[in-house]
Every structure is written in C-alpha cells, then in structure tokens.
Amino acid sequence: MLGRKIALGPGKIDLLRLIGETGSIAEAAKRMKMSYMRAWTLVEQMEECFEEPLIDRQRGGAERGGARLTAVGERVLELYRQMEEACVDAATPSWKELEKRLRKRG
C-alpha cells in the first residue's frame, strides 16, 4: 500500500510478469482474461506508486507498439518473488504443525 493505493499485489505482479514475457500489455491482459483498459489502469496505478517507471511503453501504429519492463520493473518482480519465498519459508513450520492436526482422509 502507498497511502490508500495498492502499489503491488499478486494480480499486479502477475500482470508485470506477463508484460515482461509477452512484450505487450494487450497480450498480458488477454492471458489474464481481463480487458486491455483494466490492465492499463493497473499499470497506471502501479506507476503512480513508484518513483521510477516499471514499464517502457512504445505506442502502436504501423510498426506496432510494445512494452517491456524497465530495470526497476525487473527488480520489483525479483524483490516480490524473494518476499513470497521468505513468507513460505517462515510459514512452513506452522503449516506442518497445522497439517498434523487435520483429519485424515479415508
């Protein structure tokens, strides 16, 4: 969160990752089954929260546009991945204890 705005979350991270993979906001939106306008809005929201751009966008036209992650965008993805990994590592002991308390199948 940045104030009342959501800077990042799982959906926005998925969108960033797909933009990086596809080179296209439109294709990333399609793969996430969301409208292009929704994807564009999420990109704008993220960019309002960071000091530097996360995505370098090229306008369409005869040459067709595209999008790629900036170095900052790549780093944001990596840091988020590291946070997720650390959360899983931290939660594993508690999860294993909870799992032992679940009813057995069968």
PDB file of C-alpha atoms in Angstrom:
ATOM      1  CA  MET A   1       0.000   0.000   0.000  1.00  0.00           C
ATOM      2  CA  LEU A   2       1.016   3.551  -0.617  1.00  0.00           C
ATOM      3  CA  GLY A   3      -1.459   5.641   1.297  1.00  0.00           C
ATOM      4  CA  ARG A   4      -4.821   4.399   0.049  1.00  0.00           C
ATOM      5  CA  LYS A   5      -3.430   2.999  -3.195  1.00  0.00           C
ATOM      6  CA  ILE A   6      -2.421  -0.604  -3.690  1.00  0.00           C
ATOM      7  CA  ALA A   7       1.098  -0.410  -5.105  1.00  0.00           C
ATOM      8  CA  LEU A   8       1.540  -4.148  -5.608  1.00  0.00           C
ATOM      9  CA  GLY A   9      -0.216  -7.415  -5.021  1.00  0.00           C
ATOM     10  CA  PRO A  10      -0.374 -10.845  -6.607  1.00  0.00           C
ATOM     11  CA  GLY A  11      -2.506  -9.750  -9.565  1.00  0.00           C
ATOM     12  CA  LYS A  12      -0.360  -6.750 -10.385  1.00  0.00           C
ATOM     13  CA  ILE A  13       2.760  -8.884 -10.106  1.00  0.00           C
ATOM     14  CA  ASP A  14       1.229 -11.444 -12.495  1.00  0.00           C
ATOM     15  CA  LEU A  15       0.463  -8.620 -14.918  1.00  0.00           C
ATOM     16  CA  LEU A  16       4.036  -7.278 -14.712  1.00  0.00           C
ATOM     17  CA  ARG A  17       5.453 -10.764 -15.233  1.00  0.00           C
ATOM     18  CA  LEU A  18       3.271 -11.350 -18.295  1.00  0.00           C
ATOM     19  CA  ILE A  19       4.125  -7.951 -19.769  1.00  0.00           C
ATOM     20  CA  GLY A  20       7.775  -8.909 -19.382  1.00  0.00           C
ATOM     21  CA  GLU A  21       7.191 -12.297 -21.018  1.00  0.00           C
ATOM     22  CA  THR A  22       4.983 -11.126 -23.888  1.00  0.00           C
ATOM     23  CA  GLY A  23       6.265  -7.626 -24.572  1.00  0.00           C
ATOM     24  CA  SER A  24       2.670  -6.435 -24.686  1.00  0.00           C
ATOM     25  CA  ILE A  25       0.151  -5.016 -22.240  1.00  0.00           C
ATOM     26  CA  ALA A  26      -2.664  -6.205 -24.527  1.00  0.00           C
ATOM     27  CA  GLU A  27      -1.337  -9.778 -24.668  1.00  0.00           C
ATOM     28  CA  ALA A  28      -0.725  -9.838 -20.922  1.00  0.00           C
ATOM     29  CA  ALA A  29      -4.327  -8.687 -20.360  1.00  0.00           C
ATOM     30  CA  LYS A  30      -5.637 -11.339 -22.740  1.00  0.00           C
ATOM     31  CA  ARG A  31      -3.744 -14.101 -20.928  1.00  0.00           C
ATOM     32  CA  MET A  32      -5.143 -12.878 -17.609  1.00  0.00           C
ATOM     33  CA  LYS A  33      -8.652 -12.741 -19.104  1.00  0.00           C
ATOM     34  CA  MET A  34      -9.031  -9.046 -18.359  1.00  0.00           C
ATOM     35  CA  SER A  35      -9.756  -6.100 -20.579  1.00  0.00           C
ATOM     36  CA  TYR A  36      -6.944  -4.033 -22.002  1.00  0.00           C
ATOM     37  CA  MET A  37      -8.371  -0.995 -20.220  1.00  0.00           C
ATOM     38  CA  ARG A  38      -8.273  -2.808 -16.870  1.00  0.00           C
ATOM     39  CA  ALA A  39      -4.653  -3.828 -17.461  1.00  0.00           C
ATOM     40  CA  TRP A  40      -3.764  -0.273 -18.484  1.00  0.00           C
ATOM     41  CA  THR A  41      -5.433   1.078 -15.330  1.00  0.00           C
ATOM     42  CA  LEU A  42      -3.459  -1.352 -13.147  1.00  0.00           C
ATOM     43  CA  VAL A  43      -0.207  -0.322 -14.863  1.00  0.00           C
ATOM     44  CA  GLU A  44      -1.020   3.346 -14.271  1.00  0.00           C
ATOM     45  CA  GLN A  45      -1.826   2.655 -10.609  1.00  0.00           C
ATOM     46  CA  MET A  46       1.496   0.882 -10.105  1.00  0.00           C
ATOM     47  CA  GLU A  47       3.428   3.623 -11.838  1.00  0.00           C
ATOM     48  CA  GLU A  48       1.779   6.284  -9.658  1.00  0.00           C
ATOM     49  CA  CYS A  49       3.192   4.495  -6.613  1.00  0.00           C
ATOM     50  CA  PHE A  50       6.813   4.139  -7.727  1.00  0.00           C
ATOM     51  CA  GLU A  51       9.383   6.877  -8.192  1.00  0.00           C
ATOM     52  CA  GLU A  52      10.595   5.399 -11.488  1.00  0.00           C
ATOM     53  CA  PRO A  53       8.704   3.731 -14.346  1.00  0.00           C
ATOM     54  CA  LEU A  54       8.247  -0.034 -14.197  1.00  0.00           C
ATOM     55  CA  ILE A  55       7.333  -0.374 -17.876  1.00  0.00           C
ATOM     56  CA  ASP A  56       8.716   1.188 -21.014  1.00  0.00           C
ATOM     57  CA  ARG A  57       5.800   1.544 -23.435  1.00  0.00           C
ATOM     58  CA  GLN A  58       6.005   2.078 -27.169  1.00  0.00           C
ATOM     59  CA  ARG A  59       2.907   3.398 -28.907  1.00  0.00           C
ATOM     60  CA  GLY A  60       1.292   1.336 -31.650  1.00  0.00           C
ATOM     61  CA  GLY A  61       0.928   2.265 -35.271  1.00  0.00           C
ATOM     62  CA  ALA A  62       2.393   0.787 -38.420  1.00  0.00           C
ATOM     63  CA  GLU A  63       5.335  -0.658 -36.522  1.00  0.00           C
ATOM     64  CA  ARG A  64       3.064  -1.914 -33.708  1.00  0.00           C
ATOM     65  CA  GLY A  65       3.721  -0.903 -30.183  1.00  0.00           C
ATOM     66  CA  GLY A  66       5.046  -2.893 -27.330  1.00  0.00           C
ATOM     67  CA  ALA A  67       6.003  -2.833 -23.700  1.00  0.00           C
ATOM     68  CA  ARG A  68       8.966  -4.065 -21.744  1.00  0.00           C
ATOM     69  CA  LEU A  69       9.906  -3.961 -18.117  1.00  0.00           C
ATOM     70  CA  THR A  70      12.459  -1.381 -17.104  1.00  0.00           C
ATOM     71  CA  ALA A  71      15.368  -2.347 -14.862  1.00  0.00           C
ATOM     72  CA  VAL A  72      13.264  -1.095 -11.939  1.00  0.00           C
ATOM     73  CA  GLY A  73      10.320  -3.228 -13.065  1.00  0.00           C
ATOM     74  CA  GLU A  74      12.564  -6.301 -13.246  1.00  0.00           C
ATOM     75  CA  ARG A  75      13.930  -5.558  -9.777  1.00  0.00           C
ATOM     76  CA  VAL A  76      10.422  -5.088  -8.344  1.00  0.00           C
ATOM     77  CA  LEU A  77       9.462  -8.535  -9.696  1.00  0.00           C
ATOM     78  CA  GLU A  78      12.581 -10.095  -8.165  1.00  0.00           C
ATOM     79  CA  LEU A  79      12.046  -8.442  -4.780  1.00  0.00           C
ATOM     80  CA  TYR A  80       8.411  -9.569  -4.699  1.00  0.00           C
ATOM     81  CA  ARG A  81       9.467 -13.136  -5.557  1.00  0.00           C
ATOM     82  CA  GLN A  82      12.004 -13.024  -2.722  1.00  0.00           C
ATOM     83  CA  MET A  83       9.313 -11.802  -0.315  1.00  0.00           C
ATOM     84  CA  GLU A  84       6.972 -14.610  -1.328  1.00  0.00           C
ATOM     85  CA  GLU A  85       9.726 -17.167  -0.863  1.00  0.00           C
ATOM     86  CA  ALA A  86      10.601 -15.772   2.576  1.00  0.00           C
ATOM     87  CA  CYS A  87       6.929 -15.891   3.604  1.00  0.00           C
ATOM     88  CA  VAL A  88       6.627 -19.535   2.563  1.00  0.00           C
ATOM     89  CA  ASP A  89       9.833 -20.390   4.430  1.00  0.00           C
ATOM     90  CA  ALA A  90       8.615 -18.589   7.557  1.00  0.00           C
ATOM     91  CA  ALA A  91       5.180 -20.233   7.434  1.00  0.00           C
ATOM     92  CA  THR A  92       6.346 -23.795   6.738  1.00  0.00           C
ATOM     93  CA  PRO A  93       6.891 -24.888  10.374  1.00  0.00           C
ATOM     94  CA  SER A  94       3.457 -23.611  11.435  1.00  0.00           C
ATOM     95  CA  TRP A  95       1.808 -25.161   8.386  1.00  0.00           C
ATOM     96  CA  LYS A  96       3.403 -28.541   9.132  1.00  0.00           C
ATOM     97  CA  GLU A  97       2.054 -28.407  12.684  1.00  0.00           C
ATOM     98  CA  LEU A  98      -1.416 -27.428  11.463  1.00  0.00           C
ATOM     99  CA  GLU A  99      -1.334 -30.150   8.845  1.00  0.00           C
ATOM    100  CA  LYS A 100      -0.725 -32.785  11.558  1.00  0.00           C
ATOM    101  CA  ARG A 101      -3.973 -31.670  13.207  1.00  0.00           C
ATOM    102  CA  LEU A 102      -6.121 -32.121  10.110  1.00  0.00           C
ATOM    103  CA  ARG A 103      -8.472 -35.099   9.885  1.00  0.00           C
ATOM    104  CA  LYS A 104      -7.017 -37.989   7.986  1.00  0.00           C
ATOM    105  CA  ARG A 105      -8.588 -38.812   4.628  1.00  0.00           C
ATOM    106  CA  GLY A 106     -10.198 -42.110   4.058  1.00  0.00           C
TER     107      GLY A 106
END
